[in-house]
Coordinates of C-alpha atoms (C1' of nucleotides) in Angstrom, one line a residue:
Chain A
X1 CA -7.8 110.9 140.4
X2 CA -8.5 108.0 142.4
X3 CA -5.5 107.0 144.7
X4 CA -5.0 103.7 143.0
X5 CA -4.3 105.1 139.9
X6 CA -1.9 108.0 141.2
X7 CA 0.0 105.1 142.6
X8 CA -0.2 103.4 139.2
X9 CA 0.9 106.3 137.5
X10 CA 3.5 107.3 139.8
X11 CA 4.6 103.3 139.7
X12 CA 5.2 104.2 135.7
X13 CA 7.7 107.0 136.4
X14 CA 10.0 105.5 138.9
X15 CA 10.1 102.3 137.9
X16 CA 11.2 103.6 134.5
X17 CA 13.7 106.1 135.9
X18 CA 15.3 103.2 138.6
X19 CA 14.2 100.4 137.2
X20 CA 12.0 97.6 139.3
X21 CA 14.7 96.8 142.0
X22 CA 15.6 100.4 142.0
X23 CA 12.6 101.7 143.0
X24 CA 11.3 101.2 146.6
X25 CA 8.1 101.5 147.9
X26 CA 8.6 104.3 150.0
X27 CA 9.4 106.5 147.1
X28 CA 6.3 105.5 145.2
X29 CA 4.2 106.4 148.2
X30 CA 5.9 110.1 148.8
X31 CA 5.1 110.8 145.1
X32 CA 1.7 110.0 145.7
X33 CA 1.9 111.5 149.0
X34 CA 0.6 109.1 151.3
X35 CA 2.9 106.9 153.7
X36 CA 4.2 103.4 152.8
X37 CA 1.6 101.5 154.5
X38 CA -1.5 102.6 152.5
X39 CA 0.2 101.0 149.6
X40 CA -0.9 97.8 150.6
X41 CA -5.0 99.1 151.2
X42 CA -4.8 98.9 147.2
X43 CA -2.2 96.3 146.2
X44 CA -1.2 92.6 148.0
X45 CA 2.4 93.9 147.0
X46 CA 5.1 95.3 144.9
X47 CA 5.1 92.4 142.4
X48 CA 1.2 93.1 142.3
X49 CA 1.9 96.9 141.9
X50 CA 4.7 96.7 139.1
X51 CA 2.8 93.8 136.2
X52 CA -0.4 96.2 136.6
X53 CA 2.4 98.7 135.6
X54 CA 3.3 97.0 133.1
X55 CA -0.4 96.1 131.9
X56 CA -1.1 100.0 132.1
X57 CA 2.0 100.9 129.9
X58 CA 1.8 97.7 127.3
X59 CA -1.8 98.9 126.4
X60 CA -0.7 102.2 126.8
X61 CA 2.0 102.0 124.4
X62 CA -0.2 100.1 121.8
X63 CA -2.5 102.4 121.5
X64 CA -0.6 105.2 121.1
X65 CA 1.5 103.0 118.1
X66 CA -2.6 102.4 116.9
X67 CA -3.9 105.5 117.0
X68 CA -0.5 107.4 115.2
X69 CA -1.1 104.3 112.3
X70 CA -5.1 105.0 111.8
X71 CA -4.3 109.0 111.5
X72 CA -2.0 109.0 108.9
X73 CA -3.6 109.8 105.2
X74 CA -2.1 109.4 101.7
X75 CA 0.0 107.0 99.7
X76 CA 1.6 104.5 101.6
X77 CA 5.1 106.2 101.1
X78 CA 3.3 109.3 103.2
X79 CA 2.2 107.1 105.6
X80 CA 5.1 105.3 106.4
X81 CA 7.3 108.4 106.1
X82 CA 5.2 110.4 108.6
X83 CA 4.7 107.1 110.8
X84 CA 7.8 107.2 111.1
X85 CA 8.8 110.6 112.2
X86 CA 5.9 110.7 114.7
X87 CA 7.2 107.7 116.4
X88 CA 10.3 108.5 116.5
X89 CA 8.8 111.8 118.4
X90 CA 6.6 109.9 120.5
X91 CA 9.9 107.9 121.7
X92 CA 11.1 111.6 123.0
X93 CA 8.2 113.7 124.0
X94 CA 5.7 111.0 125.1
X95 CA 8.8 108.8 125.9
X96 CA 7.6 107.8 129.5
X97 CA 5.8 105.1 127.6
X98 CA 7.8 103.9 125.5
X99 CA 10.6 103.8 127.8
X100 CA 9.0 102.0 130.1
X101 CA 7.8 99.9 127.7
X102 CA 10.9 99.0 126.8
X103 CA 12.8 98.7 129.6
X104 CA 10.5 95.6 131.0
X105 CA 10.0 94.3 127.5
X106 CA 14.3 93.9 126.9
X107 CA 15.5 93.8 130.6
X108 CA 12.8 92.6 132.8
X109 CA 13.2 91.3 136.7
X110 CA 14.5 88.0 136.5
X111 CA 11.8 86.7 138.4
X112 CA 9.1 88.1 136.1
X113 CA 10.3 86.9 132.7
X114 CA 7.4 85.1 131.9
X115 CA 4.8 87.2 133.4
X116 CA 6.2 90.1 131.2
X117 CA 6.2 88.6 127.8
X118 CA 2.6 87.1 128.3
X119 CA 1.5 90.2 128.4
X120 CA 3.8 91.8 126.0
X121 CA 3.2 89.5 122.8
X122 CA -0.4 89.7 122.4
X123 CA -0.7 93.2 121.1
X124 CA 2.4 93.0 118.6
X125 CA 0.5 91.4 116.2
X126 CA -2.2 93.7 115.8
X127 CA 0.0 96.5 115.0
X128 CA 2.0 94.1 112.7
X129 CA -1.1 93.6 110.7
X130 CA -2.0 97.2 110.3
X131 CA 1.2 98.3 108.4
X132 CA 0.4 95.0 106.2
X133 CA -2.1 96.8 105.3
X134 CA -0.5 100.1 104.3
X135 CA 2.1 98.2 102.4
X136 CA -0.1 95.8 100.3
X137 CA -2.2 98.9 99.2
X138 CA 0.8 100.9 98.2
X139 CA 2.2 97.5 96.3
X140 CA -1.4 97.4 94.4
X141 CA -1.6 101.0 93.9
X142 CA 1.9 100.9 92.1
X143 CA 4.2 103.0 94.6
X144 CA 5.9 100.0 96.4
X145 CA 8.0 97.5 94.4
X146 CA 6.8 94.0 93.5
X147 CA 9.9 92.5 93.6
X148 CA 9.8 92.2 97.1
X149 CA 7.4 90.7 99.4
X150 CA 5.1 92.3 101.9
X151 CA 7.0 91.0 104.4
X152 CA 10.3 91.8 103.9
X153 CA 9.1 95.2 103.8
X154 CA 7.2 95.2 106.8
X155 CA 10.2 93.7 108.6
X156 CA 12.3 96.2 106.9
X157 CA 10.4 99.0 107.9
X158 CA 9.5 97.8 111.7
X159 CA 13.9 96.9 111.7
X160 CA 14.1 100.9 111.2
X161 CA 11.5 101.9 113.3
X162 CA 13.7 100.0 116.2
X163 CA 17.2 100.7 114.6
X164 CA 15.9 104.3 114.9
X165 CA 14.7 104.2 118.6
X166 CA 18.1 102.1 119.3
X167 CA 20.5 104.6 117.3
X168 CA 18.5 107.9 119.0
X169 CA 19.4 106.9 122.7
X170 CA 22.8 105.4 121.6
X171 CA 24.0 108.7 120.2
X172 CA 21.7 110.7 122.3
X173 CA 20.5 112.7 118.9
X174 CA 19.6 116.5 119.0
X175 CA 16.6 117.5 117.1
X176 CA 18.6 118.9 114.7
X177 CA 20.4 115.9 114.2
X178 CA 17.3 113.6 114.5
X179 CA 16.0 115.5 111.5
X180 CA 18.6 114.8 109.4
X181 CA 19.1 111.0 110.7
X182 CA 15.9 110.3 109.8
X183 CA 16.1 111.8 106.4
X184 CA 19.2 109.8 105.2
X185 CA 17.5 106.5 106.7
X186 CA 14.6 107.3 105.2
X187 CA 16.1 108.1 101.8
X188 CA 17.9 104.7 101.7
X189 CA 14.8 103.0 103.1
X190 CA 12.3 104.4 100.3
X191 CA 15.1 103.6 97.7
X192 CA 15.1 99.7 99.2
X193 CA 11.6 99.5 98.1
X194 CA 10.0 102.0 95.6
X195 CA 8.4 100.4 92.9
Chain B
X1 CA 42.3 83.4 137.2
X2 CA 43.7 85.9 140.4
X3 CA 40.7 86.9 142.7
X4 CA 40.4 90.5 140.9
X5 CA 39.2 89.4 137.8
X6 CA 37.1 86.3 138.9
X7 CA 35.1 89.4 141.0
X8 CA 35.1 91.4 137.9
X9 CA 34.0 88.1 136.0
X10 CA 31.2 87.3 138.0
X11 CA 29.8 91.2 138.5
X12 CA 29.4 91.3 134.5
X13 CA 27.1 88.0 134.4
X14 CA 25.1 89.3 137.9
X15 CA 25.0 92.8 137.0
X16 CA 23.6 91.7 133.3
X17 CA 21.0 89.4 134.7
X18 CA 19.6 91.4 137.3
X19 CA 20.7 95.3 136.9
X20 CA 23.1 97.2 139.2
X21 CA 20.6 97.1 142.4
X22 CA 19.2 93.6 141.7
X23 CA 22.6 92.2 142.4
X24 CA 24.3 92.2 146.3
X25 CA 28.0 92.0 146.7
X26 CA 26.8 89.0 148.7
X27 CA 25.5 87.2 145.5
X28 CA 29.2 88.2 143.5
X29 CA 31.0 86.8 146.4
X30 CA 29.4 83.5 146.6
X31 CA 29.7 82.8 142.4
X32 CA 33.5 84.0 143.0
X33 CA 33.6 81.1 146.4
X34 CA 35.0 84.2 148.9
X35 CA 33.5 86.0 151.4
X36 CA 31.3 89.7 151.1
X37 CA 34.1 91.4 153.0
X38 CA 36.8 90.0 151.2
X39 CA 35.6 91.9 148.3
X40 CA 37.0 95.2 149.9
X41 CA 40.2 94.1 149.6
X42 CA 40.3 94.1 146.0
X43 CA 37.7 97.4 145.6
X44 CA 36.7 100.3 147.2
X45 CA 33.2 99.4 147.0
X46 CA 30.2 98.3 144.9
X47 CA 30.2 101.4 142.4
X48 CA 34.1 100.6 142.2
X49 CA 33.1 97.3 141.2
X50 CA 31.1 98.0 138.4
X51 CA 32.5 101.0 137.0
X52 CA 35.3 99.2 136.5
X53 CA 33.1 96.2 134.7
X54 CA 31.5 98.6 132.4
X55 CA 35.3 99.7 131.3
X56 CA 36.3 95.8 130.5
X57 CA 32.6 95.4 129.1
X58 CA 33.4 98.1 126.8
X59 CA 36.1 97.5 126.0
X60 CA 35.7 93.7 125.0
X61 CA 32.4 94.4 123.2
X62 CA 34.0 97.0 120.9
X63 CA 37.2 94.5 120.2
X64 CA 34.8 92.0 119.3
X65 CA 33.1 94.1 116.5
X66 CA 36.7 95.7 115.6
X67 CA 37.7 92.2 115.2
X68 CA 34.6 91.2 112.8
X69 CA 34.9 93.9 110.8
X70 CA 38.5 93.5 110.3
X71 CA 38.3 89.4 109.4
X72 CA 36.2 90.4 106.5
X73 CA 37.1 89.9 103.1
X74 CA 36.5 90.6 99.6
X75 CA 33.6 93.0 97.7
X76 CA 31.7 95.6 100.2
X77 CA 28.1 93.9 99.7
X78 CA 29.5 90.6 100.9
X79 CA 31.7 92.2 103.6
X80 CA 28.5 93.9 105.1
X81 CA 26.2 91.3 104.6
X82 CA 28.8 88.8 106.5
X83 CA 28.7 91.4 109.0
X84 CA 25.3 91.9 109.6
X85 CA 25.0 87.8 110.2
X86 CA 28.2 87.7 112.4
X87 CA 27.0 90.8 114.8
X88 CA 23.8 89.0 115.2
X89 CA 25.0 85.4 115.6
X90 CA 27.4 87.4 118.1
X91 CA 24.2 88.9 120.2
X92 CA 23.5 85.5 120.8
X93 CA 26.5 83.1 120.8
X94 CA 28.2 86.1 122.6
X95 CA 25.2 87.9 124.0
X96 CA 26.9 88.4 127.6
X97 CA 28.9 91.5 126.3
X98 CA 26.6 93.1 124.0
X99 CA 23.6 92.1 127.0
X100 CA 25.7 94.1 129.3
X101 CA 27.4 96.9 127.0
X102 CA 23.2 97.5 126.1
X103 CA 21.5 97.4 129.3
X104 CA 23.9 99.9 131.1
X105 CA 24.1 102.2 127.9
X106 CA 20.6 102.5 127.6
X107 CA 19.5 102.2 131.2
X108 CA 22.2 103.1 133.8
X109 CA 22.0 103.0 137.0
X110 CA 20.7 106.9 137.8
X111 CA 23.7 107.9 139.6
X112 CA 26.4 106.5 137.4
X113 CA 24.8 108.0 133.9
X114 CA 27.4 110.5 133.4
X115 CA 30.4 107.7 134.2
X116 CA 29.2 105.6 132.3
X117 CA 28.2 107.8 128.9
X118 CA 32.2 109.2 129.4
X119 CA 33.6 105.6 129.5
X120 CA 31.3 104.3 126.4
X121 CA 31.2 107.4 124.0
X122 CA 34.8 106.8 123.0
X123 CA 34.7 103.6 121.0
X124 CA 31.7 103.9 119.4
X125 CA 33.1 107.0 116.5
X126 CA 36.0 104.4 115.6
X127 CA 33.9 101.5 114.5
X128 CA 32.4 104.0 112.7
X129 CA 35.3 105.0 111.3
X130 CA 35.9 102.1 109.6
X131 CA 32.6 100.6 108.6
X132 CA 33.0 104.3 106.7
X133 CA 35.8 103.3 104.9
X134 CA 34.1 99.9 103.5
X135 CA 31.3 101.9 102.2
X136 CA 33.8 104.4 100.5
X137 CA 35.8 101.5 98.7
X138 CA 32.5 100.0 97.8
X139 CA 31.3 103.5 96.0
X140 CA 34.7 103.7 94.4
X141 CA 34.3 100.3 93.2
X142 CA 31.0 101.1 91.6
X143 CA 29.3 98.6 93.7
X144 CA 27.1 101.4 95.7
X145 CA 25.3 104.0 94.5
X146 CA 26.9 107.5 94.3
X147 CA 23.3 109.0 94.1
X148 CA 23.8 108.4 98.4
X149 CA 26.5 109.9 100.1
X150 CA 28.6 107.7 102.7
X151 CA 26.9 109.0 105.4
X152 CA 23.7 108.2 104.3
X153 CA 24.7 104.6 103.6
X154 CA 26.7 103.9 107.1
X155 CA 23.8 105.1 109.2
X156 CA 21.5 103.0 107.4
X157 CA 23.8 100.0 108.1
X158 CA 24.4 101.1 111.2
X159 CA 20.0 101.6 112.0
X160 CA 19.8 97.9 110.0
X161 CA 22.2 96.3 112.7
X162 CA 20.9 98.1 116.0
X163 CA 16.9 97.5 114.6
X164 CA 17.9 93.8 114.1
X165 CA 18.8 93.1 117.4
X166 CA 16.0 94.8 118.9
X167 CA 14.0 92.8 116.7
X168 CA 15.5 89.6 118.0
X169 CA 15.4 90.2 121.5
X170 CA 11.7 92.0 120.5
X171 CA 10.1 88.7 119.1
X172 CA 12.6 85.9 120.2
X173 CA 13.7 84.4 117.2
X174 CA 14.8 80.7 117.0
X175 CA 17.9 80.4 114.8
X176 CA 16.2 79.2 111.8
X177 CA 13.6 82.3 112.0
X178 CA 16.6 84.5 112.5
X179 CA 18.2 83.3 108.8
X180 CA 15.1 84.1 107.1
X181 CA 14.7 87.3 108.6
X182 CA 18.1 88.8 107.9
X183 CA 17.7 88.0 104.7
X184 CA 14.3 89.7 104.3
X185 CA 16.2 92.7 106.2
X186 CA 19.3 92.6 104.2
X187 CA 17.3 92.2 100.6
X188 CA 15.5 95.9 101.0
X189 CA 18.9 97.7 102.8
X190 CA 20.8 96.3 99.5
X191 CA 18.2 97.4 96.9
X192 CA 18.9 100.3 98.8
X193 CA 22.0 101.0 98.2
X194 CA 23.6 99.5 95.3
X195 CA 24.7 100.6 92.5
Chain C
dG1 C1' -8.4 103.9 153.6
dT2 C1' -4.9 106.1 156.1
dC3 C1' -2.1 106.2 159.7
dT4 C1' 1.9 104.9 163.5
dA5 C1' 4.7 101.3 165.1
dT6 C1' 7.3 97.6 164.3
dA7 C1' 8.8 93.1 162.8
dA8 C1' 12.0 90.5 159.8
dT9 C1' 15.2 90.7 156.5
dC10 C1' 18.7 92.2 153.5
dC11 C1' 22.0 95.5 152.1
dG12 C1' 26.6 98.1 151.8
dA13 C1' 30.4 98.9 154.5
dT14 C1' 33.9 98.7 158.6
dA15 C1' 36.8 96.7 162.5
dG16 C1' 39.9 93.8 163.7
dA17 C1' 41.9 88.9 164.2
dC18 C1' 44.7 85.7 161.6
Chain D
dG1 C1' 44.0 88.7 151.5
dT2 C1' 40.6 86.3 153.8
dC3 C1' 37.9 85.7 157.5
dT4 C1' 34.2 86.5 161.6
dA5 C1' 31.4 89.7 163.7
dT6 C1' 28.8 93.5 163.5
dC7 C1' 27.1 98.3 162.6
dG8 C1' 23.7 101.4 160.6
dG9 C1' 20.4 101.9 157.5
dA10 C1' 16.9 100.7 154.0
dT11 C1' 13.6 97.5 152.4
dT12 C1' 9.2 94.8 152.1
dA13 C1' 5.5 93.6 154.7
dT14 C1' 2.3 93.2 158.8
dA15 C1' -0.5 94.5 163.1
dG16 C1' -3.7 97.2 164.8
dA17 C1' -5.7 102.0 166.1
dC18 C1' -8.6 105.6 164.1

DNA sequence: GTCTATAATCCGATAGAC
DNA sequence: GTCTATCGGATTATAGAC
C-alpha cells in the first residue's frame, strides 16, 4: 500500500477513536510509521488530510449500505428483515465505518460544517431510492399493506434502522441481547405494516 | 449566577459545540468574563470541569423527559404520541442538553469513557420504568395488543424516539417537514401495536 | 519522499501578589 | 477569588539537507 493511503487509513481510525481535535498529527504519522514531517509530502495539511477521510469513509459507508441492499433475495419482508440484521452487524463488526461515518456526519468540527454535509447528502438518496424499491414490489406483490404509503414505510423502516444503531451503543447490547432486540422491533415493525 | 455555575454554564455550550479537546479553558473563561487561572479556584482542573458538566447534563436531560412523560394525560396512544412530538420538539427547542447528553454518551472523550458510562447508566432504566407502566395501562385498557408483550412494545417506542432524532439531525428537517414525518413514523409504530 | 531541526503558537497548569 | 506572569509540553506547520 502506497504511503498516502496508509495515512488515509490510519487517518480513519484515530480520528474515529479521538475525534478530529483529538487526534494529532504525530500520532497519525507513528501509525503509519514515518515522522510528522512526511505528512505534508502528501497532504497541504490536517484539514486536507481529515475531508479526504471523510470522502474515503462517506463512499465507503455507501457502498457497503449498497452492496448489503443488492444481495438480499426474497419477498420484501426477507429483505428488509435480513437488511436489517446485517446492518445492524455491520454497525459492530465492520463498525470503523460506520462510526466514523457518523461521528462527522452528527458532530463534526465546527469549522467544517459545511464541507461535511456537502459531501454527506449526495449519496443518501441513492440508498433511499433502493428500499423504494423493495417496498413498492412487496406492496404490488401483496405482502405489504396498502393502507399505508411507500413512504411512511420507508421512513419507518430507515427510523428503525437508526433507532437501532442509536439504542445498540446507548445500552451497549450483547449479542445475545441484540438478537432478541431486534426480534421484538422487528415483530412490531412487520406488524406496522403487513398487508 | 455565582462564578461556579456560570463556568459550569458556559463548558456545557463549549464542550457541546466543539468536543472535550476542541474547547480550551481559555475559551470558558472568556464566555464566563474571568481569567484562565481563575478557573482553578473553583476546579481542580479541566477533567474536573467537565465531569462535573456531564453529571448536571445528565441530570437535567433526564428531568426533562421525566417531566414530559409525567405532564401527559389521558389514553396511552395519545400519551405516547404527545410524547414522541414533545421529545422531538425538545431536541430542538431544547437541543443543548440532549446535544450534549448525546455527543458524550456516544463519543466520549477516550479517557473519561468509563466515568462517564457510570454517571449516565443510572437514569436511563427509570424512564424506562415508567414509559413501561403507560404501555401496561394501555394493554389493560384494551387499547394495545396483548398478542405483544410490554417489552416488545417499549423498545419499539423507545427505537421510534432514538431513530427519530437521528433522522432529524440525519436529513435536517425544517419544522414543517418534521410534522409530516412524525406522523408518517408514528402511523406504522401505531398499526403496530394497537389493539 | 523522507528526514532533522526548528519556528510559532496554543494548551493545561502552577506560583505568588493583591 | 481574581489577577499577572510564567513554566513545560504538545501542536501545526515550515525550512532545508539528503
Amino acid at each position: 500500500m502506497k504511503t498516502r493511503e496508509k495515512i488515509l487509513e490510519a487517518s480513519i481510525e484515530l480520528f474515529t477513536a479521538s475525534g478530529y481535535e483529538g487526534t494529532s498529527l504525530g500520532a497519525i504519522a507513528d501509525k503509519v510509521g514515518i515522522k510528522k514531517p512526511s505528512l505534508y509530502a502528501h497532504f497541504k495539511n490536517k484539514e486536507a488530510i481529515f475531508l479526504e477521510a471523510v470522502e474515503i469513509g462517506e463512499a465507503g459507508y455507501h457502498d457497503l449500505l449498497k452492496r448489503m441492499i443488492n444481495e438480499q433475495k426474497g419477498t420484501a419482508a426477507h429483505i428488509l428483515r435480513s437488511l436489517l440484521e446485517e446492518a445492524v452487524a455491520a454497525f459492530e463488526e465492520e463498525h470503523l465505518l460506520s462510526q466514523f461515518y457518523y461521528r462527522f456526519l452528527f458532530f463534526p468540527p465546527s469549522a467544517l460544517e459545511e464541507k461535511i454535509r456537502s459531501i454527506t447528502t449526495q449519496g443518501t438518496r441513492r440508498l433511499d431510492a433502493l428500499l423504494a424499491d423493495i417496498i413498492e414490489r412487496g406492496q404490488e406483490e401483496g405482502e405489504l399493506t396498502t393502507e399505508l404509503t411507500i413512504e411512511q414505510m420507508l421512513r419507518s423502516y430507515l427510523c428503525m434502522l437508526g433507532g437501532t444503531d442509536f439504542d445498540i451503543r446507548y445500552y451497549q447490547h450483547s449479542s445475545v441481547d441484540r438478537k432478541a432486540y431486534l426480534e421484538m422491533i422487528w415483530s412490531v415493525f412487520w406488524r406496522g405494516v403487513k398487508a
